[in-house]
Amino acid sequence: MGMKISSQVNVAAAEVAVEAINARFSSAGVEATSAQHASGHKRTYVSITCPPAHWLALAKWMRFDGGVNHCSMITGVHHPDGGPDKGWEVIAHLMRIPVVDQKPGKALVHDAAKLSGKDVPMEYEVMLTLPQTDDPIVPSVQSIWVGADWNEKETWDLVGINFEGHEYMMRVLNPHDSPQGFHPLQKQHHLRYHGHNEMYDDAQGFMRLPVDVDKVK
Amino acid sequence: MAEMWITMGPQHPMTHGLWTLRVKVDGETVVDTEPELGYIHRGVEKICEARDFTQITPYCDRLCYVSAMTWAHSYIYSAENLLEVEVPERAEYIRLIATEIQRVTSHLMWLGAYSPDIGNLTIFTWCLRDREMFIDLMQELGGSRLHYNFPRVGGVKRDLPVGFAQRCRAKIALFLGRLKEYEMLLDESTVFLVRTQGVGLASAEAMVNAGVTGPNLRAAGVNYDVRWAHPYSVYDELDWMPSVEKPSSVKGADCYDRYRVRMEEMVIACEMVLEALEKIPGGADSHYSPGDAMIQSKAPLRAPAGSSGFHHYEDCRGESMFYLQGGGEGRGKHPYRVSIRSPMFITIPFVAKTMIGYKIADIPAIMGSFDPCIGETDR
């Protein structure tokens, strides 16, 4: 039968990863737990909360000691109503992928049932919470995963979270001449839709009400 | 010789969409590159914040017009993780059939767009001819030709129509024969081989580090595939192995390897569809009405505040992913945040740097071999 990693192997690999991170970083306030997807195969993954100040150290350790070689996504969320301690969130989704460079004419064909140790693919979710501030900033991990580079560019462009140490930050999806401080996924920019979400998002994004306000359902 | 910048795009046959590649050249040699994206940024993530979970699916279809079915499913699996929904097994089989047919059409569109880039116009017409067969099949499922709006949170919109299995088997049998004709035409074409072999080398570890996955990674000799590594749907019940190609250089896979891996992947996708039609619970020839418990389970409309769901998904171009946060009661039925990982958004900057050192004439061959799709890149 086809390719299958048993759930025992999956759970055990997650627990090993959780213990390793907790042993190394719990004194710094990093907390790793095993979490489960809610539907489908209910696979276990590693969920980590990390103080932003220790993110770079944790990322370095995960990349070079934990074998986490793939940065899948770095994204941000704006929480204007999240209370004084939670104004912004940065969420990184990382993966451990069993990959080795191959010689010409050779291929690495994994048999899913026989994978063990760090060869077991694993998902990681790292959550960084920032307090309410006008200038959210977290350390950049661009130097650790090349793939983080454009993810961080996008997060700054759309959400407005800065990445300390990121080289060559620029607009990637919005026009290059967008007004400074305009980040459309911040929650003060509203969408109008059948009366749910009040305001039209004008092209400049600066709170100008549309001419048909109150007239559109 | 003096170096200079050349702007390729936004309207250029190489781009396969709307974006700009700025190339610094020294004579004929590429010295530096810089991609510029965002020409067709529609703000899908923002729009989705004002839609409920069912309304988001059509927007996900439109992320990539070449591969609408896989993008809609990528979203749906994340939404099911967020809303904690179990899906009937028959629906999972139907989803697998739909997405694997979509994978074939997506790779056909890639081959059809790639071969004219490097001097073979015949394949273009052949690919579009055969793609139409599979598009007709998906039209039977979704109702429209390219944007199907087919999956639902908790199941699928409709069951397989009566006679679908028979038509599907016949078309796959015809297509697998024709695929051999493609190979005969391309693998024996000197022009094709000269332009693809030894060009655009990329190694497995460098690609993973840069976030490049999917067929492009498998071409470099590693059979990593989200479909088995982080299983979803019923892929673990079928007998299959992801296609993998042996790289042809110490520096990794070239454009020819990436072509081979996609050709193989089309065969594997067809075999998976055939096997799924045999194994589907309830039988491929029976038809349940929309909303039946065999094909759709009930799903909640709201997700609690602070909840989140994500799902890694094997799209035709690599690993796609949705990250969703629930809005809670205050925000009605809308998600608080929808974040989309587009494989091509990450791959294009990597490919741009891969081109350094090659000639200007190699740029279309290298770029095309990674299968760019700008709809999903710009979102």
Short mmCIF file of C-alpha atoms in Angstrom, two decimals, chain B:
data_model
loop_
_atom_site.label_atom_id
_atom_site.label_comp_id
_atom_site.label_asym_id
_atom_site.label_seq_id
_atom_site.Cartn_x
_atom_site.Cartn_y
_atom_site.Cartn_z
CA MET B 1 31.73 45.19 -21.91
CA ALA B 2 29.49 47.72 -20.19
CA GLU B 3 26.69 46.30 -18.08
CA MET B 4 23.14 47.47 -18.53
CA TRP B 5 19.66 46.78 -17.22
CA ILE B 6 16.99 45.36 -19.51
CA THR B 7 13.34 45.28 -18.49
CA MET B 8 11.48 42.15 -19.54
CA GLY B 9 7.78 42.59 -18.93
CA PRO B 10 5.17 43.30 -17.79
CA GLN B 11 4.11 42.31 -21.32
CA HIS B 12 6.59 39.70 -22.47
CA PRO B 13 6.13 36.11 -23.68
CA MET B 14 8.56 34.90 -21.03
CA THR B 15 6.49 36.11 -18.10
CA HIS B 16 3.44 33.83 -18.54
CA GLY B 17 1.46 36.52 -16.80
CA LEU B 18 1.90 40.10 -15.78
CA TRP B 19 5.14 40.88 -14.00
CA THR B 20 8.51 42.36 -14.70
CA LEU B 21 11.91 40.82 -14.64
CA ARG B 22 14.67 43.38 -14.62
CA VAL B 23 17.84 41.82 -15.95
CA LYS B 24 21.34 43.20 -15.71
CA VAL B 25 23.40 41.93 -18.60
CA ASP B 26 27.03 41.93 -19.52
CA GLY B 27 26.92 41.30 -23.24
CA GLU B 28 24.72 38.22 -23.53
CA THR B 29 25.32 37.03 -19.98
CA VAL B 30 22.89 37.63 -17.12
CA VAL B 31 24.74 39.25 -14.21
CA ASP B 32 21.89 40.18 -11.89
CA THR B 33 18.10 40.03 -11.84
CA GLU B 34 15.30 41.64 -9.93
CA PRO B 35 11.66 40.54 -10.14
CA GLU B 36 8.85 43.04 -9.72
CA LEU B 37 5.47 41.60 -8.81
CA GLY B 38 2.11 42.98 -7.82
CA TYR B 39 0.65 44.04 -11.17
CA ILE B 40 -2.52 42.04 -10.59
CA HIS B 41 -2.77 42.23 -6.82
CA ARG B 42 -6.50 42.08 -6.10
CA GLY B 43 -6.42 42.08 -2.31
CA VAL B 44 -8.03 38.66 -2.01
CA GLU B 45 -6.94 38.29 1.61
CA LYS B 46 -8.70 41.51 2.54
CA ILE B 47 -11.81 40.69 0.52
CA CYS B 48 -12.07 37.31 2.25
CA GLU B 49 -12.28 39.04 5.63
CA ALA B 50 -15.71 40.30 4.61
CA ARG B 51 -17.02 37.00 3.21
CA ASP B 52 -18.35 34.00 5.05
CA PHE B 53 -16.63 30.64 4.77
CA THR B 54 -18.67 29.40 1.80
CA GLN B 55 -18.33 32.66 -0.10
CA ILE B 56 -14.55 32.53 0.04
CA THR B 57 -14.28 29.45 -2.21
CA PRO B 58 -14.96 31.27 -5.52
CA TYR B 59 -12.24 33.79 -4.71
CA CYS B 60 -9.80 30.94 -4.14
CA ASP B 61 -10.78 29.48 -7.51
CA ARG B 62 -9.74 32.74 -9.07
CA LEU B 63 -6.35 32.78 -7.41
CA CYS B 64 -5.10 30.60 -10.22
CA TYR B 65 -7.19 30.17 -13.33
CA VAL B 66 -5.02 27.27 -14.46
CA SER B 67 -5.53 25.30 -11.29
CA ALA B 68 -8.75 26.51 -9.70
CA MET B 69 -9.77 23.17 -8.21
CA THR B 70 -6.60 22.68 -6.18
CA TRP B 71 -6.68 26.22 -4.81
CA ALA B 72 -10.29 25.90 -3.71
CA HIS B 73 -9.44 22.64 -1.97
CA SER B 74 -6.38 24.16 -0.36
CA TYR B 75 -8.66 26.71 1.26
CA ILE B 76 -11.36 24.20 2.15
CA TYR B 77 -9.00 21.93 4.09
CA SER B 78 -7.82 24.91 6.17
CA ALA B 79 -11.40 25.99 6.77
CA GLU B 80 -12.24 22.48 7.94
CA ASN B 81 -9.35 22.57 10.38
CA LEU B 82 -10.65 25.89 11.66
CA LEU B 83 -14.29 24.83 11.91
CA GLU B 84 -13.51 21.28 13.07
CA VAL B 85 -15.51 19.50 10.42
CA GLU B 86 -15.32 15.83 9.48
CA VAL B 87 -15.76 15.00 5.81
CA PRO B 88 -17.53 11.84 4.51
CA GLU B 89 -15.15 9.40 2.85
CA ARG B 90 -16.99 9.45 -0.44
CA ALA B 91 -16.58 13.20 -0.61
CA GLU B 92 -12.85 12.81 0.02
CA TYR B 93 -12.61 10.42 -2.92
CA ILE B 94 -14.52 12.82 -5.15
CA ARG B 95 -12.19 15.62 -4.09
CA LEU B 96 -9.18 13.49 -4.87
CA ILE B 97 -10.52 12.67 -8.33
CA ALA B 98 -11.31 16.32 -9.01
CA THR B 99 -7.93 17.64 -7.88
CA GLU B 100 -5.91 15.00 -9.69
CA ILE B 101 -7.77 15.73 -12.93
CA GLN B 102 -6.97 19.38 -12.27
CA ARG B 103 -3.31 18.49 -11.83
CA VAL B 104 -3.29 16.93 -15.29
CA THR B 105 -4.90 19.98 -16.89
CA SER B 106 -2.55 22.31 -15.05
CA HIS B 107 0.53 20.42 -16.23
CA LEU B 108 -0.90 20.30 -19.75
CA MET B 109 -1.34 24.05 -19.69
CA TRP B 110 2.24 24.36 -18.45
CA LEU B 111 3.58 22.15 -21.22
CA GLY B 112 1.45 23.96 -23.76
CA ALA B 113 2.78 27.33 -22.64
CA TYR B 114 6.36 26.20 -22.17
CA SER B 115 7.06 24.51 -25.48
CA PRO B 116 6.35 27.57 -27.70
CA ASP B 117 8.80 29.47 -25.46
CA ILE B 118 11.53 27.18 -26.62
CA GLY B 119 10.51 26.70 -30.20
CA ASN B 120 7.89 23.98 -30.47
CA LEU B 121 4.47 25.23 -31.47
CA THR B 122 2.89 21.87 -32.25
CA ILE B 123 2.81 20.74 -28.63
CA PHE B 124 0.88 23.87 -27.70
CA THR B 125 -2.08 22.88 -29.86
CA TRP B 126 -1.93 19.26 -28.76
CA CYS B 127 -1.90 20.14 -25.09
CA LEU B 128 -4.85 22.49 -25.36
CA ARG B 129 -6.77 19.87 -27.31
CA ASP B 130 -6.26 17.23 -24.63
CA ARG B 131 -6.73 19.63 -21.75
CA GLU B 132 -10.20 20.32 -23.07
CA MET B 133 -11.20 16.69 -22.44
CA PHE B 134 -10.38 17.02 -18.76
CA ILE B 135 -11.86 20.47 -18.47
CA ASP B 136 -15.12 18.97 -19.75
CA LEU B 137 -14.93 16.39 -16.97
CA MET B 138 -14.50 19.05 -14.32
CA GLN B 139 -17.25 21.09 -15.90
CA GLU B 140 -19.52 18.13 -15.22
CA LEU B 141 -18.60 18.42 -11.55
CA GLY B 142 -18.53 22.15 -11.00
CA GLY B 143 -20.81 23.49 -13.71
CA SER B 144 -18.45 26.00 -15.26
CA ARG B 145 -15.41 25.64 -17.42
CA LEU B 146 -12.51 27.01 -15.39
CA HIS B 147 -13.80 28.23 -12.03
CA TYR B 148 -15.71 25.41 -10.44
CA ASN B 149 -16.62 26.50 -6.90
CA PHE B 150 -16.82 22.78 -6.27
CA PRO B 151 -15.77 21.92 -2.70
CA ARG B 152 -17.86 22.89 0.28
CA VAL B 153 -16.85 23.05 3.92
CA GLY B 154 -17.72 19.49 4.93
CA GLY B 155 -17.95 17.92 1.50
CA VAL B 156 -18.54 18.70 -2.15
CA LYS B 157 -21.21 20.56 -4.07
CA ARG B 158 -22.39 17.64 -6.19
CA ASP B 159 -21.77 13.95 -6.54
CA LEU B 160 -20.13 12.45 -9.62
CA PRO B 161 -22.70 12.64 -12.43
CA VAL B 162 -24.06 9.42 -13.89
CA GLY B 163 -21.65 8.15 -16.53
CA PHE B 164 -18.78 10.29 -15.26
CA ALA B 165 -16.62 7.28 -14.40
CA GLN B 166 -17.06 5.78 -17.83
CA ARG B 167 -16.19 8.99 -19.63
CA CYS B 168 -13.27 9.58 -17.29
CA ARG B 169 -11.78 6.14 -17.94
CA ALA B 170 -12.17 6.51 -21.68
CA LYS B 171 -10.53 9.94 -21.72
CA ILE B 172 -7.65 8.83 -19.54
CA ALA B 173 -7.02 5.80 -21.78
CA LEU B 174 -6.95 8.09 -24.81
CA PHE B 175 -4.75 10.63 -23.08
CA LEU B 176 -2.16 8.17 -21.82
CA GLY B 177 -1.64 7.06 -25.41
CA ARG B 178 -1.26 10.64 -26.57
CA LEU B 179 1.19 11.43 -23.82
CA LYS B 180 3.58 9.00 -25.47
CA GLU B 181 3.25 11.01 -28.68
CA TYR B 182 4.23 14.14 -26.77
CA GLU B 183 7.28 12.40 -25.43
CA MET B 184 8.22 11.16 -28.87
CA LEU B 185 7.97 14.67 -30.21
CA LEU B 186 9.86 16.41 -27.41
CA ASP B 187 12.44 13.87 -26.30
CA GLU B 188 13.65 13.47 -29.85
CA SER B 189 13.62 17.14 -30.72
CA THR B 190 17.15 18.52 -30.85
CA VAL B 191 15.90 22.06 -30.35
CA PHE B 192 14.01 21.09 -27.20
CA LEU B 193 16.89 19.12 -25.73
CA VAL B 194 19.54 21.73 -26.46
CA ARG B 195 17.48 24.47 -24.90
CA THR B 196 16.51 22.58 -21.74
CA GLN B 197 19.42 20.31 -20.86
CA GLY B 198 22.16 21.73 -18.64
CA VAL B 199 20.22 24.97 -18.18
CA GLY B 200 18.75 26.42 -14.99
CA LEU B 201 20.41 24.09 -12.50
CA ALA B 202 18.92 24.14 -9.00
CA SER B 203 19.82 21.81 -6.14
CA ALA B 204 17.39 20.24 -3.68
CA GLU B 205 18.75 21.77 -0.48
CA ALA B 206 18.97 25.24 -1.97
CA MET B 207 15.40 24.97 -3.17
CA VAL B 208 14.01 23.85 0.17
CA ASN B 209 15.90 26.62 1.93
CA ALA B 210 14.43 29.13 -0.51
CA GLY B 211 10.92 27.73 -0.04
CA VAL B 212 10.63 25.99 -3.42
CA THR B 213 8.69 22.72 -3.27
CA GLY B 214 6.48 20.53 -5.42
CA PRO B 215 7.49 19.19 -8.84
CA ASN B 216 10.44 21.59 -8.98
CA LEU B 217 11.90 20.00 -5.86
CA ARG B 218 11.11 16.46 -6.94
CA ALA B 219 12.99 17.07 -10.18
CA ALA B 220 16.12 17.47 -8.05
CA GLY B 221 15.91 13.89 -6.83
CA VAL B 222 13.85 13.94 -3.62
CA ASN B 223 10.40 12.39 -3.56
CA TYR B 224 9.06 14.83 -0.96
CA ASP B 225 5.38 15.48 -1.42
CA VAL B 226 2.92 17.03 1.03
CA ARG B 227 0.39 14.40 -0.02
CA TRP B 228 2.27 11.74 1.92
CA ALA B 229 4.34 13.83 4.33
CA HIS B 230 1.35 15.63 5.86
CA PRO B 231 -1.47 13.48 4.57
CA TYR B 232 -4.92 14.74 3.80
CA SER B 233 -7.83 13.37 1.81
CA VAL B 234 -7.48 9.64 1.04
CA TYR B 235 -4.05 9.64 -0.58
CA ASP B 236 -2.86 7.14 2.02
CA GLU B 237 -5.42 4.61 0.82
CA LEU B 238 -4.20 4.60 -2.76
CA ASP B 239 -1.17 2.78 -4.07
CA TRP B 240 1.05 5.49 -5.46
CA MET B 241 4.47 7.07 -5.27
CA PRO B 242 5.22 10.68 -6.18
CA SER B 243 7.14 11.13 -9.39
CA VAL B 244 10.81 11.84 -8.87
CA GLU B 245 13.55 12.58 -11.34
CA LYS B 246 17.27 11.91 -11.04
CA PRO B 247 19.07 15.23 -11.35
CA SER B 248 21.43 15.45 -14.28
CA SER B 249 24.20 17.53 -12.73
CA VAL B 250 26.06 17.95 -9.45
CA LYS B 251 24.44 21.33 -9.29
CA GLY B 252 20.97 19.80 -9.30
CA ALA B 253 18.06 19.59 -11.70
CA ASP B 254 17.93 21.29 -15.08
CA CYS B 255 14.91 22.35 -17.11
CA TYR B 256 14.72 18.95 -18.76
CA ASP B 257 14.42 17.21 -15.36
CA ARG B 258 11.56 19.51 -14.45
CA TYR B 259 9.85 18.68 -17.73
CA ARG B 260 10.29 14.94 -17.11
CA VAL B 261 8.93 15.07 -13.58
CA ARG B 262 5.74 16.79 -14.73
CA MET B 263 5.21 14.32 -17.55
CA GLU B 264 5.50 11.48 -15.04
CA GLU B 265 3.24 13.28 -12.61
CA MET B 266 0.48 13.42 -15.22
CA VAL B 267 0.64 9.63 -15.60
CA ILE B 268 0.58 9.13 -11.83
CA ALA B 269 -2.37 11.51 -11.45
CA CYS B 270 -4.30 9.56 -14.10
CA GLU B 271 -3.54 6.26 -12.37
CA MET B 272 -4.69 7.70 -9.06
CA VAL B 273 -7.98 8.80 -10.60
CA LEU B 274 -8.55 5.34 -12.05
CA GLU B 275 -7.80 3.68 -8.73
CA ALA B 276 -10.02 6.10 -6.83
CA LEU B 277 -12.89 5.39 -9.21
CA GLU B 278 -12.54 1.71 -8.30
CA LYS B 279 -12.30 2.25 -4.56
CA ILE B 280 -14.82 5.02 -4.00
CA PRO B 281 -17.33 4.05 -1.28
CA GLY B 282 -20.83 3.73 -2.70
CA GLY B 283 -19.48 3.04 -6.19
CA ALA B 284 -18.51 5.42 -8.96
CA ASP B 285 -21.76 4.84 -10.86
CA SER B 286 -24.15 5.80 -8.09
CA HIS B 287 -25.23 9.39 -7.67
CA TYR B 288 -26.25 10.98 -4.39
CA SER B 289 -28.23 14.18 -4.38
CA PRO B 290 -26.57 17.41 -3.22
CA GLY B 291 -26.41 17.68 0.55
CA ASP B 292 -26.67 13.92 1.09
CA ALA B 293 -24.73 12.69 4.12
CA MET B 294 -22.58 10.57 1.78
CA ILE B 295 -21.07 13.66 0.15
CA GLN B 296 -21.53 16.47 2.63
CA SER B 297 -21.60 16.79 6.38
CA LYS B 298 -23.01 19.70 8.30
CA ALA B 299 -20.54 22.41 9.14
CA PRO B 300 -20.78 25.27 11.63
CA LEU B 301 -20.88 28.75 10.13
CA ARG B 302 -18.89 30.50 12.83
CA ALA B 303 -15.49 29.95 14.30
CA PRO B 304 -14.75 31.09 17.86
CA ALA B 305 -12.57 34.16 18.39
CA GLY B 306 -8.92 33.30 18.75
CA SER B 307 -9.21 29.97 16.94
CA SER B 308 -6.99 29.30 13.99
CA GLY B 309 -6.61 26.67 11.32
CA PHE B 310 -4.03 25.97 8.67
CA HIS B 311 -3.27 23.26 6.21
CA HIS B 312 -0.32 22.53 3.98
CA TYR B 313 -1.49 21.42 0.57
CA GLU B 314 0.24 20.03 -2.50
CA ASP B 315 -0.71 22.40 -5.26
CA CYS B 316 0.38 21.80 -8.86
CA ARG B 317 3.25 24.26 -8.36
CA GLY B 318 4.37 23.38 -4.89
CA GLU B 319 3.14 23.63 -1.36
CA SER B 320 0.26 26.05 -0.95
CA MET B 321 -1.26 26.94 2.35
CA PHE B 322 -4.02 28.94 3.98
CA TYR B 323 -3.83 30.30 7.50
CA LEU B 324 -7.21 31.32 8.89
CA GLN B 325 -8.21 32.98 12.14
CA GLY B 326 -11.79 32.75 13.35
CA GLY B 327 -13.68 35.96 13.93
CA GLY B 328 -15.87 34.98 16.86
CA GLU B 329 -19.41 36.12 17.51
CA GLY B 330 -18.72 39.81 17.14
CA ARG B 331 -17.60 39.52 13.58
CA GLY B 332 -20.46 37.40 12.33
CA LYS B 333 -19.55 34.56 10.06
CA HIS B 334 -16.38 36.06 8.65
CA PRO B 335 -12.81 34.99 9.33
CA TYR B 336 -10.68 37.55 11.14
CA ARG B 337 -7.64 36.98 8.97
CA VAL B 338 -6.99 34.96 5.85
CA SER B 339 -3.39 34.52 4.86
CA ILE B 340 -2.36 32.72 1.71
CA ARG B 341 0.93 31.06 0.91
CA SER B 342 1.47 31.04 -2.81
CA PRO B 343 4.23 28.67 -3.94
CA MET B 344 5.04 30.83 -6.95
CA PHE B 345 5.35 34.02 -4.93
CA ILE B 346 8.30 32.38 -3.18
CA THR B 347 9.62 30.55 -6.24
CA ILE B 348 9.87 33.48 -8.66
CA PRO B 349 12.54 35.37 -6.63
CA PHE B 350 14.49 32.11 -6.37
CA VAL B 351 14.26 31.43 -10.10
CA ALA B 352 15.31 35.00 -10.85
CA LYS B 353 18.56 34.41 -8.97
CA THR B 354 18.97 30.98 -10.61
CA MET B 355 19.27 32.70 -13.98
CA ILE B 356 22.46 34.52 -13.07
CA GLY B 357 25.33 33.27 -15.20
CA TYR B 358 23.20 32.01 -18.07
CA LYS B 359 22.52 33.76 -21.37
CA ILE B 360 19.59 36.04 -22.12
CA ALA B 361 18.17 33.42 -24.47
CA ASP B 362 18.00 30.93 -21.56
CA ILE B 363 15.68 33.14 -19.50
CA PRO B 364 12.41 31.91 -21.06
CA ALA B 365 13.59 28.29 -20.83
CA ILE B 366 14.49 28.60 -17.14
CA MET B 367 11.51 30.70 -16.06
CA GLY B 368 8.99 28.59 -17.93
CA SER B 369 10.34 25.33 -16.54
CA PHE B 370 9.34 26.37 -12.99
CA ASP B 371 5.72 26.84 -14.10
CA PRO B 372 4.98 30.43 -13.03
CA CYS B 373 1.39 31.48 -12.44
CA ILE B 374 0.92 35.13 -11.66
CA GLY B 375 -2.69 34.95 -10.53
CA GLU B 376 -1.72 33.14 -7.35
CA THR B 377 1.54 35.05 -6.98
CA ASP B 378 -0.11 38.44 -6.75
CA ARG B 379 -3.35 37.35 -5.09
#
